[in-house]
Amino acid sequence: MHWVPLESNPAVFTEYMRALGADQQLAFTDVFSLDEEMLAFVPQPVYALSLLFPSKAANKLRDELNKQALKADDIPKGLFYTRQKVGNACGTVAAIHILANTRPPVLRPGTPLFNFIGNTTDKSPSERAEMMETDADLAKVHEKFASQGQTAAPEAEAEVNEHFIALVPFEGSLVELDGAKDGPVRHGPISTQGFLRDAIKVCQRYVDAADGSLNFAIMALVDASNIQN
């Protein structure tokens, strides 16, 4: 099974997460640069980052990090993680990982993602991925937003060379959540520099591993009221 890929577009992702069930007071915004000076313009607080990167170019780093992935039995209680089995659904999986792990909770009861998380709380990451394949509500929301954005959406079966991951704070640590890996990857305690700058260091590792590719996009989940239009 394949879904049409999502575009890394803050406006699309903001409306998409709200349709999934997120609080209307949150929004995604672009992180335009990894430079320290430019990070000062990213609204605070930052609840999570999504990173879109060229998957083939960064294969070596992905394999290296996958060796550090937590096994299913070692995933801490309270950290929601799912594998990805639907092709081209990495954007949706990243959104799920971000919204499921944002604290305080941001999902409205009775909404598609709230229900999915509730129905899969006691399931393994692989079982969650299987249930995602058959979740008509999640598929319906995804289909609506996959056709939106600034570029023409590829076909569902198209080979896509970019991949989304999520970076979230969890119990004082920086955690990478990627449905294509065997489990969550801990990147250590969050330093005194704060979550955003620590997460950007992980993004920089992917940039460095991609041999000059520019196919990167970073979005931050923030309070909508802090975004200056």
PDB file of C-alpha atoms in Angstrom:
ATOM      1  CA  MET A   1       0.000   0.000   0.000  1.00  0.00           C
ATOM      2  CA  HIS A   2       1.215   3.507  -0.897  1.00  0.00           C
ATOM      3  CA  TRP A   3      -0.070   6.990  -0.127  1.00  0.00           C
ATOM      4  CA  VAL A   4       0.628  10.177  -2.058  1.00  0.00           C
ATOM      5  CA  PRO A   5       3.598  11.922  -0.350  1.00  0.00           C
ATOM      6  CA  LEU A   6       3.044  15.074   1.678  1.00  0.00           C
ATOM      7  CA  GLU A   7       4.922  18.275   0.864  1.00  0.00           C
ATOM      8  CA  SER A   8       7.094  19.866   3.562  1.00  0.00           C
ATOM      9  CA  ASN A   9       4.992  23.008   3.658  1.00  0.00           C
ATOM     10  CA  PRO A  10       4.151  24.705   6.988  1.00  0.00           C
ATOM     11  CA  ALA A  11       0.718  25.930   5.869  1.00  0.00           C
ATOM     12  CA  VAL A  12      -0.259  22.470   4.613  1.00  0.00           C
ATOM     13  CA  PHE A  13       1.147  20.698   7.673  1.00  0.00           C
ATOM     14  CA  THR A  14      -0.601  23.096  10.023  1.00  0.00           C
ATOM     15  CA  GLU A  15      -4.004  22.464   8.475  1.00  0.00           C
ATOM     16  CA  TYR A  16      -3.215  18.760   8.190  1.00  0.00           C
ATOM     17  CA  MET A  17      -2.386  18.364  11.885  1.00  0.00           C
ATOM     18  CA  ARG A  18      -5.511  20.285  12.839  1.00  0.00           C
ATOM     19  CA  ALA A  19      -7.587  17.934  10.695  1.00  0.00           C
ATOM     20  CA  LEU A  20      -5.918  15.022  12.472  1.00  0.00           C
ATOM     21  CA  GLY A  21      -7.042  16.541  15.777  1.00  0.00           C
ATOM     22  CA  ALA A  22      -4.375  18.961  16.995  1.00  0.00           C
ATOM     23  CA  ASP A  23      -5.118  22.067  19.013  1.00  0.00           C
ATOM     24  CA  GLN A  24      -5.862  25.092  16.834  1.00  0.00           C
ATOM     25  CA  GLN A  25      -3.352  27.171  18.812  1.00  0.00           C
ATOM     26  CA  LEU A  26      -0.358  25.294  17.367  1.00  0.00           C
ATOM     27  CA  ALA A  27       1.239  25.757  13.958  1.00  0.00           C
ATOM     28  CA  PHE A  28       4.266  24.725  11.932  1.00  0.00           C
ATOM     29  CA  THR A  29       6.794  27.275  10.734  1.00  0.00           C
ATOM     30  CA  ASP A  30       9.868  26.972   8.514  1.00  0.00           C
ATOM     31  CA  VAL A  31      13.349  26.855   9.967  1.00  0.00           C
ATOM     32  CA  PHE A  32      15.214  28.479   7.104  1.00  0.00           C
ATOM     33  CA  SER A  33      18.779  28.048   8.289  1.00  0.00           C
ATOM     34  CA  LEU A  34      20.977  26.068  10.635  1.00  0.00           C
ATOM     35  CA  ASP A  35      22.990  29.189  11.460  1.00  0.00           C
ATOM     36  CA  GLU A  36      22.873  30.348  15.066  1.00  0.00           C
ATOM     37  CA  GLU A  37      21.956  33.895  14.079  1.00  0.00           C
ATOM     38  CA  MET A  38      18.908  32.720  12.123  1.00  0.00           C
ATOM     39  CA  LEU A  39      17.741  30.330  14.857  1.00  0.00           C
ATOM     40  CA  ALA A  40      17.102  33.370  17.018  1.00  0.00           C
ATOM     41  CA  PHE A  41      14.156  34.180  14.740  1.00  0.00           C
ATOM     42  CA  VAL A  42      12.436  30.818  15.335  1.00  0.00           C
ATOM     43  CA  PRO A  43       9.505  31.406  17.740  1.00  0.00           C
ATOM     44  CA  GLN A  44       9.859  29.881  21.188  1.00  0.00           C
ATOM     45  CA  PRO A  45       8.979  27.524  22.666  1.00  0.00           C
ATOM     46  CA  VAL A  46       9.594  24.849  20.016  1.00  0.00           C
ATOM     47  CA  TYR A  47       7.684  21.661  20.764  1.00  0.00           C
ATOM     48  CA  ALA A  48       9.173  19.483  18.003  1.00  0.00           C
ATOM     49  CA  LEU A  49      10.960  19.542  14.650  1.00  0.00           C
ATOM     50  CA  SER A  50      10.282  17.688  11.430  1.00  0.00           C
ATOM     51  CA  LEU A  51      13.215  17.107   9.096  1.00  0.00           C
ATOM     52  CA  LEU A  52      12.895  16.216   5.419  1.00  0.00           C
ATOM     53  CA  PHE A  53      16.158  14.930   3.959  1.00  0.00           C
ATOM     54  CA  PRO A  54      17.448  13.062   0.877  1.00  0.00           C
ATOM     55  CA  SER A  55      17.105   9.487   2.065  1.00  0.00           C
ATOM     56  CA  LYS A  56      19.558   7.776  -0.295  1.00  0.00           C
ATOM     57  CA  ALA A  57      22.294  10.374   0.210  1.00  0.00           C
ATOM     58  CA  ALA A  58      22.076   9.939   3.983  1.00  0.00           C
ATOM     59  CA  ASN A  59      21.854   6.140   3.988  1.00  0.00           C
ATOM     60  CA  LYS A  60      25.152   5.643   5.814  1.00  0.00           C
ATOM     61  CA  LEU A  61      24.091   7.866   8.715  1.00  0.00           C
ATOM     62  CA  ARG A  62      20.636   6.278   8.815  1.00  0.00           C
ATOM     63  CA  ASP A  63      22.200   2.826   9.108  1.00  0.00           C
ATOM     64  CA  GLU A  64      24.557   4.065  11.812  1.00  0.00           C
ATOM     65  CA  LEU A  65      21.730   5.576  13.849  1.00  0.00           C
ATOM     66  CA  ASN A  66      19.542   2.526  13.346  1.00  0.00           C
ATOM     67  CA  LYS A  67      22.121   0.476  15.247  1.00  0.00           C
ATOM     68  CA  GLN A  68      21.353   2.718  18.252  1.00  0.00           C
ATOM     69  CA  ALA A  69      17.588   2.327  17.966  1.00  0.00           C
ATOM     70  CA  LEU A  70      15.706   1.127  21.029  1.00  0.00           C
ATOM     71  CA  LYS A  71      14.130  -2.292  20.786  1.00  0.00           C
ATOM     72  CA  ALA A  72      10.368  -2.492  21.203  1.00  0.00           C
ATOM     73  CA  ASP A  73      10.636  -3.794  24.773  1.00  0.00           C
ATOM     74  CA  ASP A  74      12.977  -0.937  25.720  1.00  0.00           C
ATOM     75  CA  ILE A  75      10.802   1.952  24.518  1.00  0.00           C
ATOM     76  CA  PRO A  76       9.855   4.024  27.583  1.00  0.00           C
ATOM     77  CA  LYS A  77       6.246   4.099  28.640  1.00  0.00           C
ATOM     78  CA  GLY A  78       4.695   7.320  27.446  1.00  0.00           C
ATOM     79  CA  LEU A  79       6.811   7.598  24.290  1.00  0.00           C
ATOM     80  CA  PHE A  80       4.592   6.840  21.306  1.00  0.00           C
ATOM     81  CA  TYR A  81       6.394   5.169  18.403  1.00  0.00           C
ATOM     82  CA  THR A  82       5.108   3.403  15.315  1.00  0.00           C
ATOM     83  CA  ARG A  83       6.841   1.673  12.442  1.00  0.00           C
ATOM     84  CA  GLN A  84       5.943   2.703   8.887  1.00  0.00           C
ATOM     85  CA  LYS A  85       4.515   0.134   6.495  1.00  0.00           C
ATOM     86  CA  VAL A  86       2.490   2.376   4.166  1.00  0.00           C
ATOM     87  CA  GLY A  87       4.736   3.505   1.326  1.00  0.00           C
ATOM     88  CA  ASN A  88       5.377   7.264   1.023  1.00  0.00           C
ATOM     89  CA  ALA A  89       3.613   7.914   4.352  1.00  0.00           C
ATOM     90  CA  CYS A  90       6.701   9.157   6.195  1.00  0.00           C
ATOM     91  CA  GLY A  91       5.234  12.669   6.446  1.00  0.00           C
ATOM     92  CA  THR A  92       2.148  11.311   8.153  1.00  0.00           C
ATOM     93  CA  VAL A  93       4.236   9.130  10.458  1.00  0.00           C
ATOM     94  CA  ALA A  94       6.378  12.142  11.407  1.00  0.00           C
ATOM     95  CA  ALA A  95       3.226  14.163  12.144  1.00  0.00           C
ATOM     96  CA  ILE A  96       1.847  11.321  14.252  1.00  0.00           C
ATOM     97  CA  HIS A  97       5.085  11.066  16.209  1.00  0.00           C
ATOM     98  CA  ILE A  98       5.138  14.810  16.852  1.00  0.00           C
ATOM     99  CA  LEU A  99       1.513  15.184  17.887  1.00  0.00           C
ATOM    100  CA  ALA A 100       1.396  12.001  19.958  1.00  0.00           C
ATOM    101  CA  ASN A 101       4.421  13.084  21.985  1.00  0.00           C
ATOM    102  CA  THR A 102       3.821  16.827  22.411  1.00  0.00           C
ATOM    103  CA  ARG A 103       3.410  17.786  26.066  1.00  0.00           C
ATOM    104  CA  PRO A 104       1.045  18.926  27.393  1.00  0.00           C
ATOM    105  CA  PRO A 105      -1.249  16.802  25.160  1.00  0.00           C
ATOM    106  CA  VAL A 106      -2.578  18.667  22.125  1.00  0.00           C
ATOM    107  CA  LEU A 107      -5.064  16.226  20.551  1.00  0.00           C
ATOM    108  CA  ARG A 108      -8.799  16.825  20.835  1.00  0.00           C
ATOM    109  CA  PRO A 109     -10.915  13.849  21.965  1.00  0.00           C
ATOM    110  CA  GLY A 110     -12.849  12.093  19.226  1.00  0.00           C
ATOM    111  CA  THR A 111     -10.557  13.196  16.396  1.00  0.00           C
ATOM    112  CA  PRO A 112      -8.863  10.759  13.960  1.00  0.00           C
ATOM    113  CA  LEU A 113      -5.407  10.752  15.535  1.00  0.00           C
ATOM    114  CA  PHE A 114      -6.710  10.843  19.117  1.00  0.00           C
ATOM    115  CA  ASN A 115      -8.743   7.724  18.324  1.00  0.00           C
ATOM    116  CA  PHE A 116      -5.864   5.978  16.548  1.00  0.00           C
ATOM    117  CA  ILE A 117      -3.521   6.513  19.485  1.00  0.00           C
ATOM    118  CA  GLY A 118      -6.175   5.353  21.936  1.00  0.00           C
ATOM    119  CA  ASN A 119      -6.864   2.231  19.893  1.00  0.00           C
ATOM    120  CA  THR A 120      -3.166   1.327  19.637  1.00  0.00           C
ATOM    121  CA  THR A 121      -1.888   2.225  23.108  1.00  0.00           C
ATOM    122  CA  ASP A 122      -1.208  -1.388  24.043  1.00  0.00           C
ATOM    123  CA  LYS A 123       0.083  -2.422  20.614  1.00  0.00           C
ATOM    124  CA  SER A 124       3.665  -2.910  19.436  1.00  0.00           C
ATOM    125  CA  PRO A 125       5.210  -0.492  16.908  1.00  0.00           C
ATOM    126  CA  SER A 126       4.703  -3.049  14.135  1.00  0.00           C
ATOM    127  CA  GLU A 127       1.095  -3.667  15.123  1.00  0.00           C
ATOM    128  CA  ARG A 128       0.448   0.080  15.079  1.00  0.00           C
ATOM    129  CA  ALA A 129       1.847   0.252  11.558  1.00  0.00           C
ATOM    130  CA  GLU A 130      -0.493  -2.524  10.461  1.00  0.00           C
ATOM    131  CA  MET A 131      -3.478  -0.756  12.024  1.00  0.00           C
ATOM    132  CA  MET A 132      -2.498   2.459  10.271  1.00  0.00           C
ATOM    133  CA  GLU A 133      -2.797   0.624   6.936  1.00  0.00           C
ATOM    134  CA  THR A 134      -6.467  -0.063   7.614  1.00  0.00           C
ATOM    135  CA  ASP A 135      -7.419   3.187   9.374  1.00  0.00           C
ATOM    136  CA  ALA A 136      -9.888   4.814   6.997  1.00  0.00           C
ATOM    137  CA  ASP A 137     -10.040   8.082   8.938  1.00  0.00           C
ATOM    138  CA  LEU A 138      -6.276   8.647   8.811  1.00  0.00           C
ATOM    139  CA  ALA A 139      -6.203   7.735   5.122  1.00  0.00           C
ATOM    140  CA  LYS A 140      -9.042  10.142   4.347  1.00  0.00           C
ATOM    141  CA  VAL A 141      -7.311  13.072   6.054  1.00  0.00           C
ATOM    142  CA  HIS A 142      -4.007  12.248   4.368  1.00  0.00           C
ATOM    143  CA  GLU A 143      -5.605  12.046   0.931  1.00  0.00           C
ATOM    144  CA  LYS A 144      -7.157  15.490   1.349  1.00  0.00           C
ATOM    145  CA  PHE A 145      -3.853  17.219   2.140  1.00  0.00           C
ATOM    146  CA  ALA A 146      -1.453  15.207  -0.040  1.00  0.00           C
ATOM    147  CA  SER A 147      -2.727  17.094  -3.099  1.00  0.00           C
ATOM    148  CA  GLN A 148      -2.037  20.487  -1.525  1.00  0.00           C
ATOM    149  CA  GLY A 149       1.144  22.544  -1.583  1.00  0.00           C
ATOM    150  CA  GLN A 150       3.246  24.553  -3.991  1.00  0.00           C
ATOM    151  CA  THR A 151       4.352  21.663  -6.187  1.00  0.00           C
ATOM    152  CA  ALA A 152       2.426  19.007  -8.086  1.00  0.00           C
ATOM    153  CA  ALA A 153       1.962  15.887  -5.990  1.00  0.00           C
ATOM    154  CA  PRO A 154       3.596  12.718  -7.381  1.00  0.00           C
ATOM    155  CA  GLU A 155       1.692   9.496  -7.867  1.00  0.00           C
ATOM    156  CA  ALA A 156       1.211   7.295  -4.821  1.00  0.00           C
ATOM    157  CA  GLU A 157       3.414   4.565  -6.319  1.00  0.00           C
ATOM    158  CA  ALA A 158       6.183   6.998  -7.322  1.00  0.00           C
ATOM    159  CA  GLU A 159       9.652   6.463  -5.884  1.00  0.00           C
ATOM    160  CA  VAL A 160      10.359   9.372  -3.581  1.00  0.00           C
ATOM    161  CA  ASN A 161      13.939  10.180  -2.626  1.00  0.00           C
ATOM    162  CA  GLU A 162      13.141  12.316   0.425  1.00  0.00           C
ATOM    163  CA  HIS A 163      12.183  11.110   3.891  1.00  0.00           C
ATOM    164  CA  PHE A 164      10.600  12.730   6.963  1.00  0.00           C
ATOM    165  CA  ILE A 165      11.662  12.146  10.549  1.00  0.00           C
ATOM    166  CA  ALA A 166      10.560  13.760  13.821  1.00  0.00           C
ATOM    167  CA  LEU A 167      12.735  15.158  16.598  1.00  0.00           C
ATOM    168  CA  VAL A 168      11.007  15.547  19.955  1.00  0.00           C
ATOM    169  CA  PRO A 169      11.920  16.232  23.581  1.00  0.00           C
ATOM    170  CA  PHE A 170      11.029  13.398  25.933  1.00  0.00           C
ATOM    171  CA  GLU A 171      11.737  13.361  29.664  1.00  0.00           C
ATOM    172  CA  GLY A 172      14.729  15.643  29.268  1.00  0.00           C
ATOM    173  CA  SER A 173      16.224  13.826  26.281  1.00  0.00           C
ATOM    174  CA  LEU A 174      16.275  14.508  22.546  1.00  0.00           C
ATOM    175  CA  VAL A 175      14.647  11.628  20.678  1.00  0.00           C
ATOM    176  CA  GLU A 176      14.542  10.899  16.955  1.00  0.00           C
ATOM    177  CA  LEU A 177      11.406   9.112  15.735  1.00  0.00           C
ATOM    178  CA  ASP A 178      11.546   7.520  12.293  1.00  0.00           C
ATOM    179  CA  GLY A 179       9.124   4.809  11.238  1.00  0.00           C
ATOM    180  CA  ALA A 180      11.743   3.375   8.888  1.00  0.00           C
ATOM    181  CA  LYS A 181      14.135   2.634  11.758  1.00  0.00           C
ATOM    182  CA  ASP A 182      13.860  -0.261  14.183  1.00  0.00           C
ATOM    183  CA  GLY A 183      12.895   2.047  17.045  1.00  0.00           C
ATOM    184  CA  PRO A 184      13.391   5.484  18.603  1.00  0.00           C
ATOM    185  CA  VAL A 185      16.943   6.867  18.746  1.00  0.00           C
ATOM    186  CA  ARG A 186      18.035   8.764  21.843  1.00  0.00           C
ATOM    187  CA  HIS A 187      20.464  11.602  21.100  1.00  0.00           C
ATOM    188  CA  GLY A 188      21.252  12.245  24.753  1.00  0.00           C
ATOM    189  CA  PRO A 189      20.087  14.738  27.368  1.00  0.00           C
ATOM    190  CA  ILE A 190      18.912  18.147  26.216  1.00  0.00           C
ATOM    191  CA  SER A 191      21.693  20.626  26.970  1.00  0.00           C
ATOM    192  CA  THR A 192      21.481  24.083  28.487  1.00  0.00           C
ATOM    193  CA  GLN A 193      21.287  25.416  24.903  1.00  0.00           C
ATOM    194  CA  GLY A 194      17.771  24.007  24.719  1.00  0.00           C
ATOM    195  CA  PHE A 195      15.824  21.615  22.529  1.00  0.00           C
ATOM    196  CA  LEU A 196      15.914  23.628  19.281  1.00  0.00           C
ATOM    197  CA  ARG A 197      19.677  24.000  19.119  1.00  0.00           C
ATOM    198  CA  ASP A 198      20.297  20.401  20.125  1.00  0.00           C
ATOM    199  CA  ALA A 199      17.839  19.190  17.480  1.00  0.00           C
ATOM    200  CA  ILE A 200      19.497  21.398  14.864  1.00  0.00           C
ATOM    201  CA  LYS A 201      22.788  19.623  15.603  1.00  0.00           C
ATOM    202  CA  VAL A 202      21.115  16.353  14.614  1.00  0.00           C
ATOM    203  CA  CYS A 203      19.801  17.999  11.446  1.00  0.00           C
ATOM    204  CA  GLN A 204      23.352  19.172  10.721  1.00  0.00           C
ATOM    205  CA  ARG A 205      24.571  15.576  10.899  1.00  0.00           C
ATOM    206  CA  TYR A 206      22.100  14.647   8.161  1.00  0.00           C
ATOM    207  CA  VAL A 207      23.176  17.636   6.064  1.00  0.00           C
ATOM    208  CA  ASP A 208      26.841  16.689   6.446  1.00  0.00           C
ATOM    209  CA  ALA A 209      26.071  13.079   5.488  1.00  0.00           C
ATOM    210  CA  ALA A 210      24.248  14.042   2.296  1.00  0.00           C
ATOM    211  CA  ASP A 211      27.330  15.014   0.265  1.00  0.00           C
ATOM    212  CA  GLY A 212      26.171  18.448  -0.766  1.00  0.00           C
ATOM    213  CA  SER A 213      22.521  17.665  -1.485  1.00  0.00           C
ATOM    214  CA  LEU A 214      20.227  20.633  -0.841  1.00  0.00           C
ATOM    215  CA  ASN A 215      16.985  18.653  -0.605  1.00  0.00           C
ATOM    216  CA  PHE A 216      16.358  19.505   3.032  1.00  0.00           C
ATOM    217  CA  ALA A 217      13.456  21.155   4.817  1.00  0.00           C
ATOM    218  CA  ILE A 218      12.963  21.753   8.533  1.00  0.00           C
ATOM    219  CA  MET A 219       9.727  22.769  10.227  1.00  0.00           C
ATOM    220  CA  ALA A 220       9.168  23.640  13.879  1.00  0.00           C
ATOM    221  CA  LEU A 221       5.956  23.116  15.838  1.00  0.00           C
ATOM    222  CA  VAL A 222       5.277  26.327  17.803  1.00  0.00           C
ATOM    223  CA  ASP A 223       2.475  28.409  19.236  1.00  0.00           C
ATOM    224  CA  ALA A 224       0.579  29.948  16.322  1.00  0.00           C
ATOM    225  CA  SER A 225       0.319  33.270  18.142  1.00  0.00           C
ATOM    226  CA  ASN A 226       4.127  33.590  18.113  1.00  0.00           C
ATOM    227  CA  ILE A 227       4.455  33.393  14.322  1.00  0.00           C
ATOM    228  CA  GLN A 228       4.867  36.777  12.688  1.00  0.00           C
ATOM    229  CA  ASN A 229       3.274  36.914   9.249  1.00  0.00           C
TER     230      ASN A 229
END
